[in-house]
PDB file of C-alpha atoms in Angstrom:
ATOM      1  CA  UNK A1378       4.618 -16.672 -99.165  1.00 52.00           C
ATOM      2  CA  UNK A1379       2.673 -19.564 -97.104  1.00 62.00           C
ATOM      3  CA  UNK A1380       1.176 -18.535 -93.994  1.00 68.00           C
ATOM      4  CA  UNK A1381       4.377 -20.350 -90.929  1.00 69.00           C
ATOM      5  CA  UNK A1382       3.973 -23.133 -89.245  1.00 65.00           C
ATOM      6  CA  UNK A1383       2.616 -22.986 -85.910  1.00 69.00           C
ATOM      7  CA  UNK A1384       6.259 -24.980 -84.519  1.00 72.00           C
ATOM      8  CA  UNK A1385       4.287 -25.947 -81.032  1.00 88.00           C
ATOM      9  CA  UNK A1386       2.814 -28.236 -82.265  1.00 93.00           C
ATOM     10  CA  UNK A1387       3.093 -31.407 -83.297  1.00 96.00           C
ATOM     11  CA  UNK A1388       0.835 -34.356 -84.504  1.00 97.00           C
ATOM     12  CA  UNK A1389       0.698 -37.838 -83.054  1.00 98.00           C
ATOM     13  CA  UNK A1390       0.173 -40.194 -85.696  1.00 98.00           C
ATOM     14  CA  UNK A1391      -1.891 -43.847 -83.974  1.00 98.00           C
ATOM     15  CA  UNK A1392      -1.486 -45.376 -87.255  1.00 98.00           C
ATOM     16  CA  UNK A1393      -0.301 -49.535 -88.122  1.00 97.00           C
ATOM     17  CA  UNK A1394      -4.654 -50.087 -88.817  1.00 96.00           C
ATOM     18  CA  UNK A1395      -3.205 -51.036 -91.945  1.00 92.00           C
ATOM     19  CA  UNK A1396       0.233 -49.823 -91.957  1.00 94.00           C
ATOM     20  CA  UNK A1397      -0.614 -49.588 -96.537  1.00 92.00           C
ATOM     21  CA  UNK A1398      -3.086 -47.405 -95.489  1.00 93.00           C
ATOM     22  CA  UNK A1399      -0.752 -44.984 -92.786  1.00 96.00           C
ATOM     23  CA  UNK A1400       1.978 -44.940 -94.683  1.00 96.00           C
ATOM     24  CA  UNK A1401      -0.946 -43.833 -97.434  1.00 94.00           C
ATOM     25  CA  UNK A1402      -1.897 -41.145 -95.030  1.00 97.00           C
ATOM     26  CA  UNK A1403       1.627 -39.486 -94.079  1.00 98.00           C
ATOM     27  CA  UNK A1404       2.435 -39.611 -97.442  1.00 97.00           C
ATOM     28  CA  UNK A1405      -0.385 -37.157 -98.137  1.00 96.00           C
ATOM     29  CA  UNK A1406      -0.356 -34.946 -95.347  1.00 97.00           C
ATOM     30  CA  UNK A1407       3.486 -34.143 -97.078  1.00 96.00           C
ATOM     31  CA  UNK A1408       2.083 -33.200-100.234  1.00 95.00           C
ATOM     32  CA  UNK A1409      -0.839 -30.970 -98.097  1.00 94.00           C
ATOM     33  CA  UNK A1410       1.598 -29.185 -96.981  1.00 93.00           C
ATOM     34  CA  UNK A1411       2.731 -26.249 -98.762  1.00 91.00           C
ATOM     35  CA  UNK A1412       6.544 -25.343 -98.630  1.00 86.00           C
ATOM     36  CA  UNK A1413       9.655 -25.071-100.736  1.00 89.00           C
ATOM     37  CA  UNK A1414      12.104 -26.948 -97.974  1.00 92.00           C
ATOM     38  CA  UNK A1415      11.967 -29.774 -94.852  1.00 93.00           C
ATOM     39  CA  UNK A1416      11.699 -26.591 -92.493  1.00 91.00           C
ATOM     40  CA  UNK A1417       8.376 -25.390 -94.016  1.00 90.00           C
ATOM     41  CA  UNK A1418       6.914 -29.196 -93.256  1.00 93.00           C
ATOM     42  CA  UNK A1419       5.511 -30.354 -89.886  1.00 94.00           C
ATOM     43  CA  UNK A1420       6.583 -31.288 -86.965  1.00 95.00           C
ATOM     44  CA  UNK A1421       4.741 -35.253 -87.548  1.00 97.00           C
ATOM     45  CA  UNK A1422       5.540 -38.662 -84.867  1.00 98.00           C
ATOM     46  CA  UNK A1423       3.435 -42.163 -85.971  1.00 98.00           C
ATOM     47  CA  UNK A1424       3.370 -44.990 -84.210  1.00 98.00           C
ATOM     48  CA  UNK A1425       2.288 -47.409 -86.831  1.00 98.00           C
ATOM     49  CA  UNK A1426       1.249 -50.492 -84.599  1.00 98.00           C
ATOM     50  CA  UNK A1427       0.085 -53.481 -86.551  1.00 97.00           C
ATOM     51  CA  UNK A1428      -0.245 -55.915 -83.403  1.00 98.00           C
ATOM     52  CA  UNK A1429      -3.677 -53.753 -82.579  1.00 98.00           C
ATOM     53  CA  UNK A1430      -6.551 -56.627 -82.763  1.00 97.00           C
ATOM     54  CA  UNK A1431      -9.096 -55.995 -86.233  1.00 96.00           C
ATOM     55  CA  UNK A1432     -10.914 -53.082 -85.806  1.00 96.00           C
ATOM     56  CA  UNK A1433     -14.376 -55.138 -87.435  1.00 94.00           C
ATOM     57  CA  UNK A1434     -14.281 -58.752 -86.108  1.00 96.00           C
ATOM     58  CA  UNK A1435     -14.145 -56.326 -82.837  1.00 96.00           C
ATOM     59  CA  UNK A1436     -17.342 -54.888 -83.857  1.00 95.00           C
ATOM     60  CA  UNK A1437     -19.242 -57.300 -85.516  1.00 94.00           C
ATOM     61  CA  UNK A1438     -17.938 -59.589 -82.331  1.00 95.00           C
ATOM     62  CA  UNK A1439     -15.684 -62.114 -83.506  1.00 96.00           C
ATOM     63  CA  UNK A1440     -12.579 -60.656 -81.944  1.00 96.00           C
ATOM     64  CA  UNK A1441     -11.232 -58.473 -79.453  1.00 97.00           C
ATOM     65  CA  UNK A1442     -11.196 -54.865 -78.644  1.00 98.00           C
ATOM     66  CA  UNK A1443      -8.711 -52.907 -79.069  1.00 98.00           C
ATOM     67  CA  UNK A1444      -9.220 -50.043 -77.657  1.00 98.00           C
ATOM     68  CA  UNK A1445      -6.371 -51.103 -74.507  1.00 98.00           C
ATOM     69  CA  UNK A1446      -4.157 -50.574 -77.391  1.00 98.00           C
ATOM     70  CA  UNK A1447      -5.549 -47.250 -78.768  1.00 98.00           C
ATOM     71  CA  UNK A1448      -5.003 -46.037 -75.291  1.00 98.00           C
ATOM     72  CA  UNK A1449      -1.393 -47.552 -75.562  1.00 98.00           C
ATOM     73  CA  UNK A1450      -0.915 -46.072 -78.898  1.00 98.00           C
ATOM     74  CA  UNK A1451      -2.137 -43.267 -77.385  1.00 98.00           C
ATOM     75  CA  UNK A1452       0.530 -42.789 -74.429  1.00 98.00           C
ATOM     76  CA  UNK A1453       3.253 -43.432 -76.213  1.00 98.00           C
ATOM     77  CA  UNK A1454       2.470 -40.678 -78.535  1.00 98.00           C
ATOM     78  CA  UNK A1455       2.067 -38.010 -76.082  1.00 97.00           C
ATOM     79  CA  UNK A1456       4.857 -38.912 -74.516  1.00 98.00           C
ATOM     80  CA  UNK A1457       6.810 -38.676 -78.292  1.00 97.00           C
ATOM     81  CA  UNK A1458       5.674 -34.789 -77.287  1.00 97.00           C
ATOM     82  CA  UNK A1459       2.515 -35.433 -79.745  1.00 97.00           C
ATOM     83  CA  UNK A1460       0.161 -32.611 -79.431  1.00 97.00           C
ATOM     84  CA  UNK A1461      -2.708 -33.651 -81.118  1.00 97.00           C
ATOM     85  CA  UNK A1462      -4.080 -36.471 -82.446  1.00 98.00           C
ATOM     86  CA  UNK A1463      -4.298 -38.175 -86.232  1.00 98.00           C
ATOM     87  CA  UNK A1464      -6.090 -41.345 -86.224  1.00 98.00           C
ATOM     88  CA  UNK A1465      -5.680 -43.016 -90.618  1.00 97.00           C
ATOM     89  CA  UNK A1466      -9.004 -46.064 -90.156  1.00 96.00           C
ATOM     90  CA  UNK A1467     -11.694 -44.854 -90.421  1.00 96.00           C
ATOM     91  CA  UNK A1468     -13.967 -48.529 -87.976  1.00 96.00           C
ATOM     92  CA  UNK A1469     -11.018 -47.203 -85.529  1.00 97.00           C
ATOM     93  CA  UNK A1470     -13.443 -43.969 -85.002  1.00 97.00           C
ATOM     94  CA  UNK A1471     -16.519 -46.677 -83.827  1.00 96.00           C
ATOM     95  CA  UNK A1472     -13.873 -46.753 -80.162  1.00 97.00           C
ATOM     96  CA  UNK A1473     -13.025 -43.185 -80.513  1.00 97.00           C
ATOM     97  CA  UNK A1474     -15.235 -42.783 -77.879  1.00 96.00           C
ATOM     98  CA  UNK A1475     -13.807 -44.756 -75.569  1.00 96.00           C
ATOM     99  CA  UNK A1476     -11.045 -43.400 -75.836  1.00 97.00           C
ATOM    100  CA  UNK A1477     -11.306 -39.980 -75.937  1.00 96.00           C
ATOM    101  CA  UNK A1478     -11.084 -38.327 -72.705  1.00 95.00           C
ATOM    102  CA  UNK A1479      -8.073 -40.355 -71.612  1.00 96.00           C
ATOM    103  CA  UNK A1480      -5.182 -39.702 -73.830  1.00 95.00           C
ATOM    104  CA  UNK A1481      -5.003 -36.237 -72.804  1.00 95.00           C
ATOM    105  CA  UNK A1482      -4.988 -35.457 -76.445  1.00 97.00           C
ATOM    106  CA  UNK A1483      -7.703 -33.720 -79.088  1.00 97.00           C
ATOM    107  CA  UNK A1484      -8.635 -36.244 -81.290  1.00 98.00           C
ATOM    108  CA  UNK A1485      -8.921 -34.601 -85.670  1.00 97.00           C
ATOM    109  CA  UNK A1486     -12.628 -36.842 -86.519  1.00 97.00           C
ATOM    110  CA  UNK A1487     -12.053 -37.832 -89.481  1.00 97.00           C
ATOM    111  CA  UNK A1488     -15.390 -38.903 -90.247  1.00 97.00           C
ATOM    112  CA  UNK A1489     -16.299 -35.252 -89.131  1.00 96.00           C
ATOM    113  CA  UNK A1490     -13.875 -33.622 -91.374  1.00 97.00           C
ATOM    114  CA  UNK A1491     -15.297 -35.616 -94.510  1.00 97.00           C
ATOM    115  CA  UNK A1492     -18.635 -34.228 -93.169  1.00 97.00           C
ATOM    116  CA  UNK A1493     -18.182 -31.226 -92.945  1.00 96.00           C
ATOM    117  CA  UNK A1494     -16.105 -31.658 -96.336  1.00 97.00           C
ATOM    118  CA  UNK A1495     -19.581 -32.341 -98.160  1.00 97.00           C
ATOM    119  CA  UNK A1496     -21.164 -29.456 -97.660  1.00 96.00           C
ATOM    120  CA  UNK A1497     -18.661 -28.073 -99.507  1.00 95.00           C
ATOM    121  CA  UNK A1498     -19.331 -29.276-102.554  1.00 95.00           C
ATOM    122  CA  UNK A1499     -20.818 -27.185-105.334  1.00 94.00           C
ATOM    123  CA  UNK A1500     -23.560 -29.366-106.008  1.00 93.00           C
ATOM    124  CA  UNK A1501     -24.664 -29.505-103.619  1.00 95.00           C
ATOM    125  CA  UNK A1502     -24.038 -33.118-102.717  1.00 97.00           C
ATOM    126  CA  UNK A1503     -27.273 -34.413-101.361  1.00 97.00           C
ATOM    127  CA  UNK A1504     -27.001 -38.437-101.477  1.00 98.00           C
ATOM    128  CA  UNK A1505     -23.391 -39.709-100.892  1.00 98.00           C
ATOM    129  CA  UNK A1506     -22.830 -43.822-101.112  1.00 98.00           C
ATOM    130  CA  UNK A1507     -19.890 -45.156 -98.699  1.00 98.00           C
ATOM    131  CA  UNK A1508     -16.924 -47.893 -99.908  1.00 98.00           C
ATOM    132  CA  UNK A1509     -15.582 -48.693 -96.171  1.00 97.00           C
ATOM    133  CA  UNK A1510     -15.641 -52.045 -93.847  1.00 96.00           C
ATOM    134  CA  UNK A1511     -18.379 -53.824 -92.427  1.00 96.00           C
ATOM    135  CA  UNK A1512     -18.216 -53.012 -88.789  1.00 95.00           C
ATOM    136  CA  UNK A1513     -18.187 -49.507 -89.770  1.00 96.00           C
ATOM    137  CA  UNK A1514     -21.108 -49.575 -92.122  1.00 97.00           C
ATOM    138  CA  UNK A1515     -23.334 -51.758 -89.120  1.00 94.00           C
ATOM    139  CA  UNK A1516     -21.886 -48.675 -86.269  1.00 94.00           C
ATOM    140  CA  UNK A1517     -22.965 -46.105 -88.663  1.00 96.00           C
ATOM    141  CA  UNK A1518     -20.123 -44.211 -88.625  1.00 94.00           C
ATOM    142  CA  UNK A1519     -20.879 -41.976 -91.765  1.00 97.00           C
ATOM    143  CA  UNK A1520     -24.677 -42.352 -90.935  1.00 95.00           C
ATOM    144  CA  UNK A1521     -24.502 -40.376 -88.158  1.00 93.00           C
ATOM    145  CA  UNK A1522     -22.906 -37.349 -89.176  1.00 96.00           C
ATOM    146  CA  UNK A1523     -24.098 -37.199 -92.469  1.00 97.00           C
ATOM    147  CA  UNK A1524     -27.448 -37.125 -90.746  1.00 96.00           C
ATOM    148  CA  UNK A1525     -26.616 -34.517 -89.343  1.00 95.00           C
ATOM    149  CA  UNK A1526     -26.162 -32.593 -92.130  1.00 95.00           C
ATOM    150  CA  UNK A1527     -29.476 -33.753 -94.309  1.00 96.00           C
ATOM    151  CA  UNK A1528     -27.677 -35.915 -96.615  1.00 97.00           C
ATOM    152  CA  UNK A1529     -28.693 -39.407 -97.328  1.00 97.00           C
ATOM    153  CA  UNK A1530     -26.314 -43.197 -97.384  1.00 98.00           C
ATOM    154  CA  UNK A1531     -26.670 -44.952-100.206  1.00 98.00           C
ATOM    155  CA  UNK A1532     -24.942 -48.934 -99.125  1.00 98.00           C
ATOM    156  CA  UNK A1533     -23.572 -52.267-100.816  1.00 97.00           C
ATOM    157  CA  UNK A1534     -25.761 -54.036-100.838  1.00 96.00           C
ATOM    158  CA  UNK A1535     -25.370 -57.425 -98.494  1.00 95.00           C
ATOM    159  CA  UNK A1536     -22.913 -59.871-101.743  1.00 96.00           C
ATOM    160  CA  UNK A1537     -21.580 -56.119-102.610  1.00 97.00           C
ATOM    161  CA  UNK A1538     -20.235 -55.108 -99.112  1.00 97.00           C
ATOM    162  CA  UNK A1539     -18.358 -58.927 -98.558  1.00 96.00           C
ATOM    163  CA  UNK A1540     -18.202 -60.078-102.261  1.00 96.00           C
ATOM    164  CA  UNK A1541     -16.699 -57.112-102.890  1.00 97.00           C
ATOM    165  CA  UNK A1542     -16.637 -54.325-101.114  1.00 97.00           C
ATOM    166  CA  UNK A1543     -14.129 -56.929 -98.008  1.00 96.00           C
ATOM    167  CA  UNK A1544     -12.800 -59.262-100.531  1.00 96.00           C
ATOM    168  CA  UNK A1545     -10.884 -55.893-101.845  1.00 96.00           C
ATOM    169  CA  UNK A1546      -9.932 -54.334 -98.233  1.00 95.00           C
ATOM    170  CA  UNK A1547      -8.980 -57.555 -97.280  1.00 94.00           C
ATOM    171  CA  UNK A1548      -6.496 -58.039-100.774  1.00 94.00           C
ATOM    172  CA  UNK A1549      -5.084 -53.705-100.114  1.00 92.00           C
ATOM    173  CA  UNK A1550      -4.116 -55.064 -97.052  1.00 92.00           C
ATOM    174  CA  UNK A1551      -2.004 -58.261 -98.764  1.00 91.00           C
ATOM    175  CA  UNK A1552      -0.806 -56.687-100.943  1.00 88.00           C
ATOM    176  CA  UNK A1553      -2.161 -58.476-103.938  1.00 88.00           C
ATOM    177  CA  UNK A1554      -4.586 -55.770-105.550  1.00 84.00           C
ATOM    178  CA  UNK A1555      -5.173 -58.497-108.223  1.00 84.00           C
ATOM    179  CA  UNK A1556      -8.986 -57.738-108.852  1.00 87.00           C
ATOM    180  CA  UNK A1557      -9.440 -55.632-106.292  1.00 93.00           C
ATOM    181  CA  UNK A1558      -9.720 -51.904-108.602  1.00 94.00           C
ATOM    182  CA  UNK A1559     -12.445 -53.931-110.513  1.00 95.00           C
ATOM    183  CA  UNK A1560     -14.802 -54.505-107.586  1.00 96.00           C
ATOM    184  CA  UNK A1561     -14.634 -51.452-105.692  1.00 97.00           C
ATOM    185  CA  UNK A1562     -15.589 -49.866-108.860  1.00 97.00           C
ATOM    186  CA  UNK A1563     -18.709 -52.443-109.469  1.00 97.00           C
ATOM    187  CA  UNK A1564     -19.779 -51.315-106.265  1.00 97.00           C
ATOM    188  CA  UNK A1565     -19.458 -47.854-106.044  1.00 98.00           C
ATOM    189  CA  UNK A1566     -20.813 -48.305-109.748  1.00 97.00           C
ATOM    190  CA  UNK A1567     -24.450 -50.109-107.670  1.00 97.00           C
ATOM    191  CA  UNK A1568     -23.692 -46.842-105.478  1.00 98.00           C
ATOM    192  CA  UNK A1569     -23.744 -43.865-108.335  1.00 98.00           C
ATOM    193  CA  UNK A1570     -26.855 -46.164-110.052  1.00 97.00           C
ATOM    194  CA  UNK A1571     -28.696 -45.680-106.476  1.00 97.00           C
ATOM    195  CA  UNK A1572     -29.125 -41.744-106.698  1.00 97.00           C
ATOM    196  CA  UNK A1573     -25.207 -41.203-105.032  1.00 98.00           C
ATOM    197  CA  UNK A1574     -23.704 -38.019-106.185  1.00 98.00           C
ATOM    198  CA  UNK A1575     -20.069 -38.772-104.627  1.00 98.00           C
ATOM    199  CA  UNK A1576     -18.395 -41.702-102.983  1.00 98.00           C
ATOM    200  CA  UNK A1577     -16.991 -41.688 -99.995  1.00 98.00           C
ATOM    201  CA  UNK A1578     -13.438 -43.866 -99.836  1.00 97.00           C
ATOM    202  CA  UNK A1579     -14.998 -45.126 -95.931  1.00 97.00           C
ATOM    203  CA  UNK A1580     -11.552 -47.173 -95.780  1.00 95.00           C
ATOM    204  CA  UNK A1581      -7.665 -46.246 -95.199  1.00 93.00           C
ATOM    205  CA  UNK A1582      -7.455 -49.238 -98.306  1.00 94.00           C
ATOM    206  CA  UNK A1583      -9.682 -48.416-100.831  1.00 95.00           C
ATOM    207  CA  UNK A1584      -8.133 -44.925-102.188  1.00 95.00           C
ATOM    208  CA  UNK A1585      -5.195 -47.822-102.550  1.00 93.00           C
ATOM    209  CA  UNK A1586      -6.736 -49.882-105.005  1.00 94.00           C
ATOM    210  CA  UNK A1587      -9.954 -47.871-106.090  1.00 95.00           C
ATOM    211  CA  UNK A1588      -8.134 -44.672-108.766  1.00 94.00           C
ATOM    212  CA  UNK A1589     -10.706 -41.523-108.634  1.00 94.00           C
ATOM    213  CA  UNK A1590     -10.563 -42.015-113.290  1.00 94.00           C
ATOM    214  CA  UNK A1591     -12.047 -45.217-112.254  1.00 94.00           C
ATOM    215  CA  UNK A1592     -15.638 -43.089-109.869  1.00 95.00           C
ATOM    216  CA  UNK A1593     -17.810 -41.558-112.746  1.00 94.00           C
ATOM    217  CA  UNK A1594     -18.489 -39.189-109.397  1.00 97.00           C
ATOM    218  CA  UNK A1595     -16.400 -37.306-106.808  1.00 97.00           C
ATOM    219  CA  UNK A1596     -14.553 -39.767-105.314  1.00 98.00           C
ATOM    220  CA  UNK A1597     -14.165 -38.199-101.383  1.00 98.00           C
ATOM    221  CA  UNK A1598     -10.918 -39.591 -99.204  1.00 97.00           C
ATOM    222  CA  UNK A1599     -11.317 -39.236 -96.363  1.00 97.00           C
ATOM    223  CA  UNK A1600      -7.335 -39.879 -95.137  1.00 97.00           C
ATOM    224  CA  UNK A1601      -6.173 -37.195 -97.437  1.00 97.00           C
ATOM    225  CA  UNK A1602      -9.608 -34.549 -95.954  1.00 97.00           C
ATOM    226  CA  UNK A1603      -8.069 -35.251 -92.362  1.00 98.00           C
ATOM    227  CA  UNK A1604      -4.928 -34.291 -93.947  1.00 97.00           C
ATOM    228  CA  UNK A1605      -5.475 -31.238 -94.736  1.00 96.00           C
ATOM    229  CA  UNK A1606      -7.469 -30.488 -91.358  1.00 97.00           C
ATOM    230  CA  UNK A1607      -4.195 -30.372 -90.290  1.00 96.00           C
ATOM    231  CA  UNK A1608      -2.471 -28.392 -92.607  1.00 95.00           C
ATOM    232  CA  UNK A1609      -4.814 -26.183 -91.836  1.00 93.00           C
ATOM    233  CA  UNK A1610      -4.794 -26.178 -88.450  1.00 91.00           C
ATOM    234  CA  UNK A1611      -1.137 -25.873 -87.992  1.00 88.00           C
ATOM    235  CA  UNK A1612      -1.001 -23.640 -89.334  1.00 78.00           C
ATOM    236  CA  UNK A1613      -0.407 -19.400 -87.723  1.00 57.00           C
ATOM    237  CA  UNK A1614      -2.909 -17.199 -87.175  1.00 40.00           C
TER     238      UNK A1614
END
């Protein structure tokens, strides 16, 4: 028998960054929810707004600030009845400090959940590799959280970041995987050769292009960890 669901909790998914990653996140939320019937699953509201400006472009000074769109999405979710917000986009978490005090709902911080998760792995992870957008890397999102736990972070070199990681992310967003898997696997291998004991798939498009068996260390999927955190939150005590 599974624990009963807290029927007062309604998950608001602030998505569209990108649409395929949002759909993948909801599928993970469903698959990770224990239950044998429709009624055992979680209430959710999805706001998928693909017009939100590119987060990496904004962080690099090459595009508009997505904060107004994120605030609007938070408002839509709140008015639709959401009681908690999940953002299945790593780079968007750079803007969470700008919206957290204005959306009127708690935001489950995906990157914080990943940092907590890494501390539970055995053998212990002392060095993690990060595959993510250039915006996430430049904003230091994972560096900030992993430093709190004494976990060293290794990053792709500049050529790999642009030619393999970002090229693969763009391919997934365009729906044309092509060589994305091979490119991401090469970038991951570069990180494991530099001591990474786990690879963080730090862009929600990456798990769509990089299967876990293409990496010879644990592949950490932040969207899956966020989904698991939401399931834990919504199981009644």
